């Protein structure tokens, strides 16, 4: 039943039943939350063995006492773990504290303000502003970093194969002040799309057009976070870049935030050895070394790729039913209505949903009034502005299945209500 | 026996015996290190109970699961611990990751580049450069932060009562681009001096002359690190500043780096509630939250002021004999010779020694050739430049008593040798 094909009378009767449904939810005084991509308690419990895992042994093979000061690049064992996750050599990986966001921020700070030939200086000389490409919808915290550094954001369309590369290449070749692009290459936030081999290959050549100072910020936050039985394949950008001699333009990020403890994991930054040495030197002004004790805990706990995969299978077992529930509910309530489109992610933490144009903020408002918190409309776009006001990010992992079911009931009714209202006011 | 009073013949004979001593050390192939202020293995062992202390309990009284994302200000329990250490109210304390240095750096970054009325902007408008006052000798990593932000450093003399306040006041009143001062108020690095009540009181009034944008960076790194039986008293700068309405100019720092694990502790930044809100907002661009699991570990382990004091007494029992050994050796080998002066710290991690003018780098070089690494001469001064080339920082905590004894034997002989050489070449 396509809503747009309904007569006014049919829409009016539909409106009546949907409204009464909505009012019931409103009266129920719900308090549910579908906002941030947080792991659930059950998922966190999978890693409780971290605390106490060291059993008094703090020495590394090289003799380092992880309890003491020093070593910005991280302990060799943790660098190897990060290298495994990112597809790099261990000497291309720095292991940080609990936040890959901080590492991204610091890397951008280095390039913008502190590098020999800084972006800021280059922009000033050209009487312009540093710019970054942002595939949309995307991750709001990438945008916040750009805002904090006064970097102008230019949106490019995100497709099922990754950013629209024709658009990217054309933009980059027309403006030398475009200094980078944000990428979440596997199970992208929020669409769940994984970049195709062709996209990754074209990205590896992009710095040839864009210049040495261009950076591909490769935020591989969901590198091992599969939902499907067969993981999506992702080409190794660094390997391709090496062939193009563009490896200094590749900056890779990952963390264990959604592997172990969301607030107390370890983060990785991958880059060419030369690039990493510059970053290490920059960081030495602000830190003596990251928490090596927690790095060692993680190495002892996650062991190797095989153990890591087994651990991630436990996460999958917990969260796949939640994604399945959301997708089933969306299909049953909205399938064939023409009032919403959504993605079917094969990994990651989100489902991306598009309403009819102009309705996302209205849906978020309606849901909020009925006690269901959604990510603010526009959050998946730079400056919080979704030009079509239609994208909503759904984060199903944190609530219980029961809470999720309730929240989804409300959510779909809000979409129906907003859509019928819109169609009636045509 | 004052070296300067010796005849040339006496000096020559002294030179002979000292040289042969020195050559013996050189031949022994020693490898000793008196450089950085690191706790020893024995000290680190005092906190091994941290790992595993949570026993599966991750919930706070307010219901927060410390394993998950969020909460930049830190967990309430850890804020209370930091408040105890800094002499503040819990809502005046932010608890960070493992590095107070990072918090200082981020705070300076905020003031220099990101605040509404940033230092950088003010300096640009005045066609000048932001400047900071640095009591000398001082802590090299404070200087590195200034260098990274292109902040010009102006030295002021450090006395037994703290920075020379007459000098400080006169400088500040003559140049509005002086935007701050670095202070290590208790057991200062490297002298071990504690600021007097009068110094702290005058500092609390300094922002009245210097303006709202002035910041006193109060790095209380050794707040609870007493060596003497009776702790040095330190006035509460924040309490005094409140009376002067200068509380927004006070930024306090501390950490557990030298209480628990040097590389895996927790750090504190204290400031007025208003100031802290601005800092929190600034940090939200680069982090979702610091490691709350480690914060909870520390709260469980350090408990309260009483337990903390008992824990610090164990550190004292380990390191006081090391300080005593150094001081005894300096006295027996250099006392009355007039070729060196040194401080007798009642807390902290260092002893500051002054050679005859112009000899510090020579002593460091001689020691290095005999296998004893000392902190580079000049490191206690901005830009690594000690104008009189006489200050050397001794860090006795890390080596064993035996290693320390050996290193000190070499060290004093190097001072004697350099001094005799200098006197002979008069």
Short mmCIF file of C-alpha atoms in Angstrom, two decimals, chain A residues 36-42 44-56 58-59 65-70 98-99 101-103 105-106 109 113-114 120 124 139 141 144-145 148-149 255 257-258 260-265 281-294 297 398, chain B residues 36-42 44-56 58-59 65-70 98-99 101-103 105-106 109 113-114 120 124 139 141 144-145 148-149 255 257-258 260-265 281-294 297 398:
data_model
loop_
_atom_site.label_atom_id
_atom_site.label_comp_id
_atom_site.label_asym_id
_atom_site.label_seq_id
_atom_site.Cartn_x
_atom_site.Cartn_y
_atom_site.Cartn_z
CA UNK A 36 24.20 6.60 20.35
CA UNK A 37 26.06 3.54 19.19
CA UNK A 38 26.82 2.10 22.58
CA UNK A 39 27.35 -1.57 23.34
CA UNK A 40 24.88 -3.15 25.74
CA UNK A 41 25.67 -4.43 29.22
CA UNK A 42 25.64 -8.01 27.88
CA UNK A 44 30.45 -5.31 27.97
CA UNK A 45 30.22 -8.39 30.17
CA UNK A 46 32.07 -10.35 27.46
CA UNK A 47 35.27 -8.51 28.44
CA UNK A 48 35.10 -8.55 32.22
CA UNK A 49 38.13 -10.81 32.30
CA UNK A 50 40.25 -7.80 31.31
CA UNK A 51 40.42 -6.59 34.90
CA UNK A 52 42.79 -8.87 36.75
CA UNK A 53 44.14 -10.57 33.64
CA UNK A 54 47.70 -9.43 34.31
CA UNK A 55 48.06 -11.42 37.52
CA UNK A 56 51.04 -9.37 38.62
CA UNK A 58 53.99 -6.41 33.95
CA UNK A 59 57.16 -7.10 32.03
CA UNK A 65 57.87 -2.49 32.69
CA UNK A 66 54.47 -1.37 31.41
CA UNK A 67 53.66 0.29 34.73
CA UNK A 68 56.34 2.94 34.30
CA UNK A 69 56.60 6.02 32.05
CA UNK A 70 57.43 6.14 28.39
CA UNK A 98 41.04 4.85 25.08
CA UNK A 99 39.98 7.09 22.22
CA UNK A 101 38.69 10.18 18.23
CA UNK A 102 41.47 11.86 20.21
CA UNK A 103 44.09 10.43 17.86
CA UNK A 105 41.83 15.14 16.50
CA UNK A 106 45.52 15.25 17.31
CA UNK A 109 45.76 19.42 14.76
CA UNK A 113 48.58 23.98 12.89
CA UNK A 114 51.88 22.36 13.71
CA UNK A 120 46.62 26.61 7.89
CA UNK A 124 46.48 31.69 4.55
CA UNK A 139 29.70 10.41 11.50
CA UNK A 141 32.16 13.56 15.49
CA UNK A 144 32.96 18.38 15.09
CA UNK A 145 36.70 18.01 14.61
CA UNK A 148 36.87 23.00 15.95
CA UNK A 149 39.69 23.64 13.47
CA UNK A 255 39.94 0.99 18.43
CA UNK A 257 35.88 0.53 22.01
CA UNK A 258 33.26 -1.77 20.49
CA UNK A 260 36.05 -4.71 24.77
CA UNK A 261 34.97 -1.75 26.94
CA UNK A 262 33.54 1.26 25.09
CA UNK A 263 35.06 3.71 27.55
CA UNK A 264 38.21 1.85 28.48
CA UNK A 265 39.67 0.23 25.40
CA UNK A 281 57.37 13.81 17.67
CA UNK A 282 54.28 16.03 17.73
CA UNK A 283 52.66 14.02 20.53
CA UNK A 284 55.81 14.13 22.64
CA UNK A 285 54.87 17.70 23.55
CA UNK A 286 51.67 16.59 25.22
CA UNK A 287 52.24 13.10 26.58
CA UNK A 288 55.04 10.95 27.97
CA UNK A 289 53.28 7.75 26.95
CA UNK A 290 49.80 6.21 26.79
CA UNK A 291 48.47 3.67 29.29
CA UNK A 292 50.64 0.62 28.57
CA UNK A 293 49.10 -1.44 31.36
CA UNK A 294 45.75 -1.34 29.59
CA UNK A 297 45.57 -6.22 29.29
CA UNK A 398 22.24 -0.59 23.53
CA UNK B 36 64.13 11.09 34.76
CA UNK B 37 61.92 11.12 37.82
CA UNK B 38 60.60 7.61 37.53
CA UNK B 39 59.41 5.47 40.42
CA UNK B 40 61.33 2.26 41.02
CA UNK B 41 59.98 -1.26 40.56
CA UNK B 42 59.56 -1.58 44.34
CA UNK B 44 55.29 0.26 41.40
CA UNK B 45 54.77 -3.03 43.21
CA UNK B 46 52.91 -1.12 45.94
CA UNK B 47 49.98 -0.71 43.56
CA UNK B 48 49.75 -4.13 41.94
CA UNK B 49 46.39 -4.67 43.60
CA UNK B 50 44.90 -2.16 41.13
CA UNK B 51 44.56 -4.83 38.45
CA UNK B 52 41.67 -7.04 39.45
CA UNK B 53 40.39 -4.77 42.19
CA UNK B 54 37.01 -4.31 40.50
CA UNK B 55 36.01 -7.95 40.85
CA UNK B 56 33.30 -7.58 38.25
CA UNK B 58 31.39 -1.69 37.33
CA UNK B 59 28.36 0.26 38.45
CA UNK B 65 28.35 1.72 33.98
CA UNK B 66 32.00 2.78 33.89
CA UNK B 67 32.72 0.38 31.03
CA UNK B 68 30.58 2.32 28.58
CA UNK B 69 31.05 5.66 26.78
CA UNK B 70 30.64 9.13 28.21
CA UNK B 98 46.84 8.85 32.49
CA UNK B 99 48.55 12.17 31.85
CA UNK B 101 50.72 16.80 30.99
CA UNK B 102 48.07 16.20 28.33
CA UNK B 103 45.50 18.15 30.37
CA UNK B 105 48.63 20.97 27.00
CA UNK B 106 44.94 20.88 26.15
CA UNK B 109 45.66 24.96 23.53
CA UNK B 113 43.83 29.00 20.00
CA UNK B 114 40.23 28.12 20.73
CA UNK B 120 46.71 34.24 20.04
CA UNK B 124 48.03 39.35 16.98
CA UNK B 139 60.25 21.46 34.65
CA UNK B 141 57.97 19.63 29.85
CA UNK B 144 58.03 22.14 25.65
CA UNK B 145 54.34 23.02 25.79
CA UNK B 148 54.86 23.94 20.73
CA UNK B 149 52.44 26.90 20.94
CA UNK B 255 47.97 13.00 38.96
CA UNK B 257 51.51 8.93 38.23
CA UNK B 258 53.85 8.89 41.21
CA UNK B 260 50.21 4.29 41.68
CA UNK B 261 51.53 3.41 38.19
CA UNK B 262 53.62 6.11 36.47
CA UNK B 263 52.26 5.19 33.04
CA UNK B 264 48.77 4.09 33.97
CA UNK B 265 47.40 6.40 36.62
CA UNK B 281 33.05 21.90 26.07
CA UNK B 282 36.44 22.27 24.38
CA UNK B 283 37.42 18.66 25.12
CA UNK B 284 34.12 17.34 23.76
CA UNK B 285 35.55 17.87 20.28
CA UNK B 286 38.32 15.39 20.86
CA UNK B 287 37.04 12.79 23.33
CA UNK B 288 33.81 11.10 24.34
CA UNK B 289 35.13 10.38 27.83
CA UNK B 290 38.29 9.33 29.62
CA UNK B 291 38.92 5.81 30.94
CA UNK B 292 36.37 5.53 33.75
CA UNK B 293 37.27 1.92 34.53
CA UNK B 294 40.74 3.00 35.56
CA UNK B 297 40.12 1.17 40.06
CA UNK B 398 64.57 4.89 40.00
#
